[in-house]
Amino acid sequence: MENRIERIKKQLHSSSYKLTPQREATVRVLLEHEEDHLSAEDVYLLVKEKSPEIGLATVYRTLELLTELKIVDKINFGDGVSRYDLRQEGAAHFHHHLVCIECGAVDEIQEDLLEDVEEIVEKNWNFIIKDHRLTFHGICHRCHDRSTKDEETNNLD
Ligand SMILES: [Zn+2]
Ligand SMILES: [Zn+2]
């Protein structure tokens, strides 16, 4: 955690920004909730628990700055809410998401898996790919397990 804060601090410095206490509080919340996909409001409420003096506008500006510096990625799963996701350190491309249409859970795939697809796109469309966003919509393994169990119980009746 401290190491990652240190590295994010360096990333900010290299773009002539400082890791102010307000920015650090926001970064800490993102690191502590790395698995989650928090909205600006979610981040603000968590920041406020520890630093009540920090306002929503400050948190919002920090998130925009971190997005600009590619420390976080802004994503939208189609519900109209922007969510902020820490970029995996050293990752050339943004990770993929599995969004469950039943329970709303969001799982991540860190492997790129798209090398072949990108090669085809680059060749056939003469397009230089820098990044991608990929969200799969479907039924997660937890919901799937639950529905198979339900079916088994129903069959017993
Ligand atoms: Zn993610
Ligand atoms: Zn689910």
Coordinates of N, CA and C and ligand atoms in Angstrom, one line a residue:
M1 N 0.8 -1.2 0.0 CA 0.0 0.0 0.0 C 0.9 1.3 0.0
E2 N 1.8 1.3 1.0 CA 2.7 2.5 1.0 C 3.5 2.7 -0.2
N3 N 4.0 1.5 -0.7 CA 4.8 1.5 -1.9 C 4.0 2.1 -3.1
R4 N 2.8 1.6 -3.2 CA 1.9 2.1 -4.3 C 1.6 3.6 -4.2
I5 N 1.4 4.0 -3.0 CA 1.2 5.5 -2.8 C 2.4 6.2 -3.2
E6 N 3.6 5.7 -2.9 CA 4.9 6.3 -3.2 C 5.0 6.4 -4.8
R7 N 4.6 5.3 -5.4 CA 4.7 5.3 -6.9 C 3.7 6.3 -7.6
I8 N 2.5 6.3 -7.0 CA 1.5 7.3 -7.5 C 2.0 8.7 -7.3
K9 N 2.6 8.9 -6.1 CA 3.2 10.2 -5.9 C 4.2 10.6 -6.9
K10 N 5.0 9.7 -7.3 CA 6.0 9.9 -8.4 C 5.4 10.2 -9.7
Q11 N 4.3 9.5 -10.0 CA 3.6 9.7 -11.2 C 3.0 11.1 -11.3
L12 N 2.5 11.6 -10.2 CA 2.0 12.9 -10.1 C 3.1 13.9 -10.2
H13 N 4.2 13.7 -9.6 CA 5.4 14.6 -9.6 C 5.9 14.7 -11.1
S14 N 5.9 13.6 -11.8 CA 6.4 13.7 -13.1 C 5.5 14.5 -14.0
S15 N 4.3 14.8 -13.6 CA 3.4 15.7 -14.4 C 3.3 17.0 -13.7
S16 N 4.2 17.3 -12.7 CA 4.2 18.5 -12.0 C 3.0 18.7 -11.1
Y17 N 2.5 17.6 -10.5 CA 1.4 17.7 -9.5 C 1.9 17.2 -8.2
K18 N 1.3 17.7 -7.1 CA 1.7 17.3 -5.8 C 0.7 16.3 -5.2
L19 N 1.2 15.4 -4.4 CA 0.2 14.5 -3.7 C -0.2 15.3 -2.4
T20 N -1.2 16.1 -2.6 CA -1.7 16.9 -1.4 C -2.4 15.9 -0.5
P21 N -2.6 16.3 0.8 CA -3.4 15.4 1.7 C -4.7 15.0 1.2
Q22 N -5.4 15.9 0.5 CA -6.7 15.6 -0.1 C -6.6 14.6 -1.2
R23 N -5.6 14.7 -2.0 CA -5.4 13.8 -3.1 C -5.0 12.4 -2.5
E24 N -4.2 12.4 -1.5 CA -3.7 11.2 -0.9 C -4.9 10.4 -0.2
A25 N -5.8 11.2 0.4 CA -7.0 10.5 1.0 C -7.8 9.8 0.0
T26 N -8.0 10.5 -1.2 CA -8.7 9.9 -2.3 C -8.0 8.6 -2.8
V27 N -6.7 8.7 -3.0 CA -5.9 7.6 -3.5 C -6.0 6.4 -2.6
R28 N -6.0 6.7 -1.3 CA -6.0 5.6 -0.3 C -7.4 4.9 -0.4
V29 N -8.4 5.6 -0.5 CA -9.8 5.0 -0.7 C -9.8 4.1 -1.9
L30 N -9.2 4.6 -3.0 CA -9.2 3.8 -4.2 C -8.4 2.5 -4.0
L31 N -7.3 2.6 -3.3 CA -6.4 1.4 -3.1 C -7.1 0.4 -2.2
E32 N -7.8 1.0 -1.1 CA -8.5 0.1 -0.2 C -9.7 -0.6 -0.8
H33 N -10.2 0.0 -1.9 CA -11.4 -0.6 -2.5 C -11.1 -1.0 -3.9
E34 N -9.9 -1.6 -4.1 CA -9.5 -1.8 -5.5 C -10.4 -2.8 -6.3
E35 N -11.0 -3.7 -5.5 CA -11.9 -4.6 -6.2 C -13.2 -4.0 -6.6
D36 N -13.6 -2.9 -6.0 CA -14.9 -2.3 -6.2 C -14.8 -1.3 -7.4
H37 N -15.9 -1.0 -7.9 CA -16.0 0.0 -8.9 C -16.8 1.2 -8.4
L38 N -16.1 2.1 -7.8 CA -16.8 3.1 -7.0 C -17.1 4.3 -7.9
S39 N -18.3 4.9 -7.6 CA -18.7 6.2 -8.3 C -18.0 7.3 -7.5
A40 N -18.0 8.5 -8.1 CA -17.4 9.7 -7.4 C -18.1 9.8 -6.0
E41 N -19.4 9.7 -6.0 CA -20.1 9.8 -4.7 C -19.7 8.8 -3.7
D42 N -19.5 7.5 -4.1 CA -19.0 6.4 -3.2 C -17.6 6.8 -2.7
V43 N -16.7 7.3 -3.5 CA -15.4 7.6 -3.1 C -15.5 8.8 -2.1
Y44 N -16.3 9.7 -2.4 CA -16.5 10.9 -1.5 C -17.0 10.4 -0.1
L45 N -18.0 9.6 0.0 CA -18.5 9.1 1.3 C -17.4 8.4 2.1
L46 N -16.6 7.6 1.4 CA -15.5 6.9 2.1 C -14.4 7.8 2.5
V47 N -14.1 8.8 1.7 CA -13.1 9.8 2.1 C -13.5 10.6 3.3
K48 N -14.8 10.9 3.3 CA -15.4 11.7 4.4 C -15.4 11.1 5.7
E49 N -15.4 9.7 5.7 CA -15.4 9.0 7.0 C -14.1 9.3 7.7
K50 N -13.0 9.5 7.0 CA -11.7 9.7 7.6 C -11.3 11.2 7.6
S51 N -11.7 11.9 6.6 CA -11.4 13.3 6.5 C -12.6 14.1 6.1
P52 N -13.4 14.4 7.2 CA -14.7 15.1 7.0 C -14.6 16.5 6.3
E53 N -13.3 17.0 6.4 CA -13.2 18.4 5.8 C -13.0 18.4 4.3
I54 N -12.9 17.3 3.7 CA -12.7 17.2 2.2 C -14.1 17.2 1.5
G55 N -14.3 18.1 0.6 CA -15.6 18.2 -0.1 C -15.7 17.4 -1.3
L56 N -16.9 17.2 -1.8 CA -17.2 16.4 -3.0 C -16.5 17.0 -4.2
A57 N -16.4 18.3 -4.4 CA -15.8 19.0 -5.5 C -14.3 18.6 -5.6
T58 N -13.7 18.6 -4.4 CA -12.2 18.3 -4.3 C -12.0 16.8 -4.8
V59 N -12.8 15.9 -4.2 CA -12.7 14.5 -4.6 C -12.9 14.3 -6.1
Y60 N -13.9 15.0 -6.6 CA -14.2 15.0 -8.0 C -13.1 15.4 -8.9
R61 N -12.5 16.6 -8.5 CA -11.4 17.1 -9.3 C -10.2 16.1 -9.2
T62 N -10.0 15.5 -8.0 CA -8.8 14.6 -7.9 C -9.1 13.4 -8.8
L63 N -10.3 12.9 -8.8 CA -10.6 11.7 -9.7 C -10.4 12.1 -11.2
E64 N -10.7 13.3 -11.6 CA -10.5 13.7 -12.9 C -9.0 13.8 -13.3
L65 N -8.3 14.3 -12.3 CA -6.8 14.4 -12.5 C -6.2 13.0 -12.6
L66 N -6.6 12.1 -11.7 CA -6.0 10.8 -11.8 C -6.4 10.1 -13.1
T67 N -7.6 10.4 -13.6 CA -8.0 9.8 -14.9 C -7.2 10.4 -16.0
E68 N -6.9 11.7 -16.0 CA -6.1 12.3 -17.0 C -4.7 11.7 -17.0
L69 N -4.2 11.4 -15.8 CA -2.8 10.9 -15.7 C -2.8 9.4 -15.9
K70 N -4.0 8.8 -16.2 CA -4.1 7.4 -16.5 C -3.7 6.5 -15.3
I71 N -3.9 7.1 -14.1 CA -3.7 6.3 -12.9 C -5.0 5.5 -12.6
V72 N -6.1 6.1 -12.9 CA -7.4 5.4 -12.8 C -8.0 5.5 -14.2
D73 N -9.0 4.6 -14.4 CA -9.8 4.6 -15.6 C -11.2 4.9 -15.2
K74 N -11.9 5.7 -16.0 CA -13.3 6.0 -15.8 C -14.1 5.0 -16.6
I75 N -15.0 4.3 -16.0 CA -15.8 3.3 -16.8 C -17.3 3.6 -16.5
N76 N -18.1 3.0 -17.4 CA -19.5 3.2 -17.3 C -20.1 1.8 -17.7
F77 N -20.9 1.2 -16.9 CA -21.4 -0.1 -17.2 C -22.9 0.0 -17.8
G78 N -23.2 1.2 -18.3 CA -24.5 1.3 -19.0 C -25.6 1.8 -18.0
D79 N -25.3 2.1 -16.8 CA -26.3 2.5 -15.8 C -26.2 4.0 -15.7
G80 N -25.4 4.7 -16.5 CA -25.3 6.1 -16.5 C -24.4 6.7 -15.3
V81 N -23.8 5.8 -14.6 CA -22.9 6.2 -13.5 C -21.5 6.0 -13.9
S82 N -20.7 7.0 -13.8 CA -19.2 6.9 -14.0 C -18.6 6.3 -12.8
R83 N -17.8 5.3 -13.0 CA -17.1 4.6 -12.0 C -15.6 4.7 -12.2
Y84 N -14.8 4.6 -11.1 CA -13.4 4.8 -11.2 C -12.7 3.6 -10.8
D85 N -11.7 3.2 -11.6 CA -11.1 1.9 -11.4 C -9.6 2.1 -11.5
L86 N -8.8 1.7 -10.5 CA -7.4 1.8 -10.5 C -6.8 1.0 -11.6
R87 N -5.9 1.6 -12.4 CA -5.3 0.8 -13.5 C -4.2 -0.1 -12.8
Q88 N -4.2 -1.4 -13.3 CA -3.2 -2.3 -12.8 C -1.8 -1.8 -13.1
E89 N -0.9 -1.8 -12.1 CA 0.4 -1.3 -12.3 C 1.1 -2.0 -13.5
G90 N 1.6 -1.2 -14.4 CA 2.4 -1.8 -15.5 C 1.5 -2.3 -16.6
A91 N 0.2 -2.3 -16.5 CA -0.7 -2.8 -17.5 C -0.7 -1.9 -18.7
A92 N -0.5 -2.5 -19.9 CA -0.5 -1.7 -21.1 C -1.9 -1.4 -21.5
H93 N -2.8 -2.3 -21.2 CA -4.2 -2.2 -21.6 C -5.1 -2.3 -20.4
F94 N -6.3 -1.7 -20.5 CA -7.3 -1.8 -19.5 C -7.9 -3.2 -19.3
H95 N -8.1 -3.6 -18.1 CA -8.6 -5.0 -17.9 C -10.1 -5.1 -18.3
H96 N -10.6 -6.3 -18.5 CA -11.9 -6.5 -19.0 C -12.9 -6.7 -17.8
H97 N -14.1 -6.5 -18.0 CA -15.1 -6.6 -17.0 C -16.2 -7.6 -17.3
L98 N -16.7 -8.3 -16.3 CA -17.8 -9.3 -16.5 C -18.9 -8.7 -15.6
V99 N -19.9 -8.2 -16.2 CA -21.0 -7.6 -15.4 C -22.2 -8.6 -15.4
C100 N -22.7 -8.9 -14.2 CA -23.8 -9.9 -14.1 C -25.1 -9.2 -14.2
I101 N -26.0 -9.6 -15.1 CA -27.2 -9.0 -15.3 C -28.3 -9.3 -14.3
E102 N -27.9 -10.3 -13.4 CA -28.8 -10.7 -12.4 C -28.5 -10.0 -11.1
C103 N -27.3 -10.1 -10.6 CA -27.0 -9.5 -9.3 C -26.1 -8.2 -9.4
G104 N -25.7 -7.9 -10.6 CA -24.9 -6.6 -10.7 C -23.5 -6.7 -10.3
A105 N -23.0 -7.9 -9.9 CA -21.6 -8.1 -9.6 C -20.7 -7.7 -10.8
V106 N -19.5 -7.2 -10.5 CA -18.6 -6.9 -11.5 C -17.3 -7.6 -11.2
D107 N -16.9 -8.6 -12.1 CA -15.7 -9.3 -11.9 C -14.7 -8.8 -13.0
E108 N -13.4 -9.1 -12.7 CA -12.4 -8.6 -13.7 C -11.6 -9.7 -14.3
I109 N -11.2 -9.4 -15.5 CA -10.2 -10.3 -16.2 C -8.9 -9.5 -16.4
Q110 N -7.8 -9.9 -15.8 CA -6.6 -9.1 -16.0 C -5.9 -9.5 -17.2
E111 N -6.0 -10.7 -17.7 CA -5.3 -11.1 -18.9 C -5.9 -10.3 -20.1
D112 N -5.0 -10.0 -21.0 CA -5.4 -9.2 -22.2 C -6.4 -10.0 -23.1
L113 N -5.9 -11.2 -23.5 CA -6.7 -12.2 -24.3 C -7.1 -11.6 -25.7
L114 N -6.7 -10.4 -26.0 CA -7.2 -9.8 -27.3 C -6.1 -9.6 -28.3
E115 N -4.9 -10.2 -28.1 CA -3.8 -10.0 -29.0 C -4.2 -10.3 -30.5
D116 N -4.9 -11.5 -30.7 CA -5.2 -11.9 -32.0 C -6.2 -10.9 -32.7
V117 N -7.2 -10.5 -31.9 CA -8.2 -9.6 -32.3 C -7.6 -8.2 -32.7
E118 N -6.7 -7.8 -31.9 CA -6.0 -6.5 -32.1 C -5.2 -6.5 -33.4
E119 N -4.6 -7.7 -33.6 CA -3.8 -7.8 -34.8 C -4.6 -7.7 -36.1
I120 N -5.8 -8.3 -36.0 CA -6.7 -8.3 -37.2 C -7.2 -6.8 -37.4
V121 N -7.6 -6.2 -36.3 CA -8.1 -4.8 -36.4 C -7.0 -3.9 -37.0
E122 N -5.8 -4.0 -36.4 CA -4.7 -3.1 -36.9 C -4.4 -3.3 -38.4
K123 N -4.5 -4.6 -38.8 CA -4.2 -4.9 -40.2 C -5.3 -4.5 -41.1
N124 N -6.5 -4.9 -40.8 CA -7.6 -4.7 -41.7 C -8.2 -3.3 -41.7
W125 N -8.0 -2.6 -40.6 CA -8.6 -1.2 -40.5 C -7.4 -0.2 -40.5
N126 N -6.2 -0.6 -40.6 CA -5.1 0.2 -40.6 C -5.2 1.2 -39.4
F127 N -5.4 0.7 -38.2 CA -5.7 1.4 -37.0 C -4.7 1.0 -35.9
I128 N -4.1 2.0 -35.3 CA -3.1 1.7 -34.3 C -3.8 1.7 -32.9
I129 N -3.9 0.5 -32.3 CA -4.7 0.4 -31.1 C -3.8 0.8 -29.9
K130 N -4.3 1.7 -29.1 CA -3.7 2.1 -27.9 C -4.3 1.5 -26.6
D131 N -5.5 1.2 -26.7 CA -6.2 0.6 -25.5 C -7.6 0.1 -26.0
H132 N -8.3 -0.5 -25.0 CA -9.6 -1.0 -25.4 C -10.5 -1.0 -24.1
R133 N -11.8 -1.1 -24.3 CA -12.7 -1.3 -23.2 C -13.5 -2.5 -23.6
L134 N -13.6 -3.5 -22.7 CA -14.4 -4.7 -23.0 C -15.2 -5.1 -21.8
T135 N -16.5 -5.1 -21.9 CA -17.4 -5.5 -20.9 C -18.3 -6.6 -21.4
F136 N -18.3 -7.7 -20.7 CA -19.2 -8.8 -21.0 C -20.4 -8.7 -20.1
H137 N -21.6 -8.9 -20.7 CA -22.8 -8.9 -19.9 C -23.3 -10.3 -19.9
G138 N -23.7 -10.8 -18.7 CA -24.2 -12.2 -18.6 C -24.5 -12.6 -17.2
I139 N -24.5 -13.9 -16.9 CA -24.8 -14.4 -15.6 C -23.6 -14.9 -14.9
C140 N -23.3 -14.4 -13.8 CA -22.0 -14.8 -13.1 C -22.1 -16.2 -12.5
H141 N -21.0 -16.8 -12.1 CA -21.0 -18.2 -11.7 C -21.8 -18.3 -10.4
R142 N -21.9 -17.3 -9.5 CA -22.6 -17.4 -8.3 C -24.1 -17.5 -8.6
C143 N -24.6 -16.6 -9.5 CA -26.0 -16.7 -9.9 C -26.3 -18.0 -10.6
H144 N -25.4 -18.4 -11.4 CA -25.6 -19.7 -12.2 C -25.7 -20.8 -11.2
D145 N -24.8 -20.9 -10.2 CA -24.8 -22.0 -9.2 C -26.1 -22.0 -8.5
R146 N -26.6 -20.8 -8.1 CA -27.8 -20.6 -7.4 C -29.0 -21.2 -8.2
S147 N -29.0 -20.8 -9.4 CA -30.2 -21.3 -10.2 C -30.2 -22.8 -10.5
T148 N -28.9 -23.3 -10.6 CA -28.9 -24.8 -10.8 C -29.3 -25.5 -9.5
K149 N -29.0 -24.9 -8.4 CA -29.4 -25.5 -7.1 C -30.9 -25.4 -7.0
D150 N -31.5 -24.3 -7.3 CA -32.9 -24.1 -7.2 C -33.6 -25.1 -8.1
E151 N -33.1 -25.3 -9.3 CA -33.7 -26.3 -10.2 C -33.7 -27.7 -9.6
E152 N -32.5 -28.0 -8.9 CA -32.4 -29.4 -8.3 C -33.5 -29.5 -7.2
T153 N -33.6 -28.5 -6.4 CA -34.6 -28.5 -5.3 C -36.0 -28.7 -5.9
N154 N -36.3 -27.9 -7.0 CA -37.6 -28.0 -7.6 C -37.9 -29.4 -8.1
N155 N -36.8 -30.0 -8.6 CA -37.0 -31.4 -9.2 C -37.4 -32.4 -8.1
L156 N -36.9 -32.1 -6.9 CA -37.1 -33.0 -5.8 C -38.6 -33.0 -5.3
D157 N -39.2 -31.8 -5.5 CA -40.6 -31.7 -5.0 C -41.6 -32.6 -5.6
Ligands
ZN1 ZN -12.2 -3.1 -13.0
ZN2 ZN -24.7 -12.6 -10.5

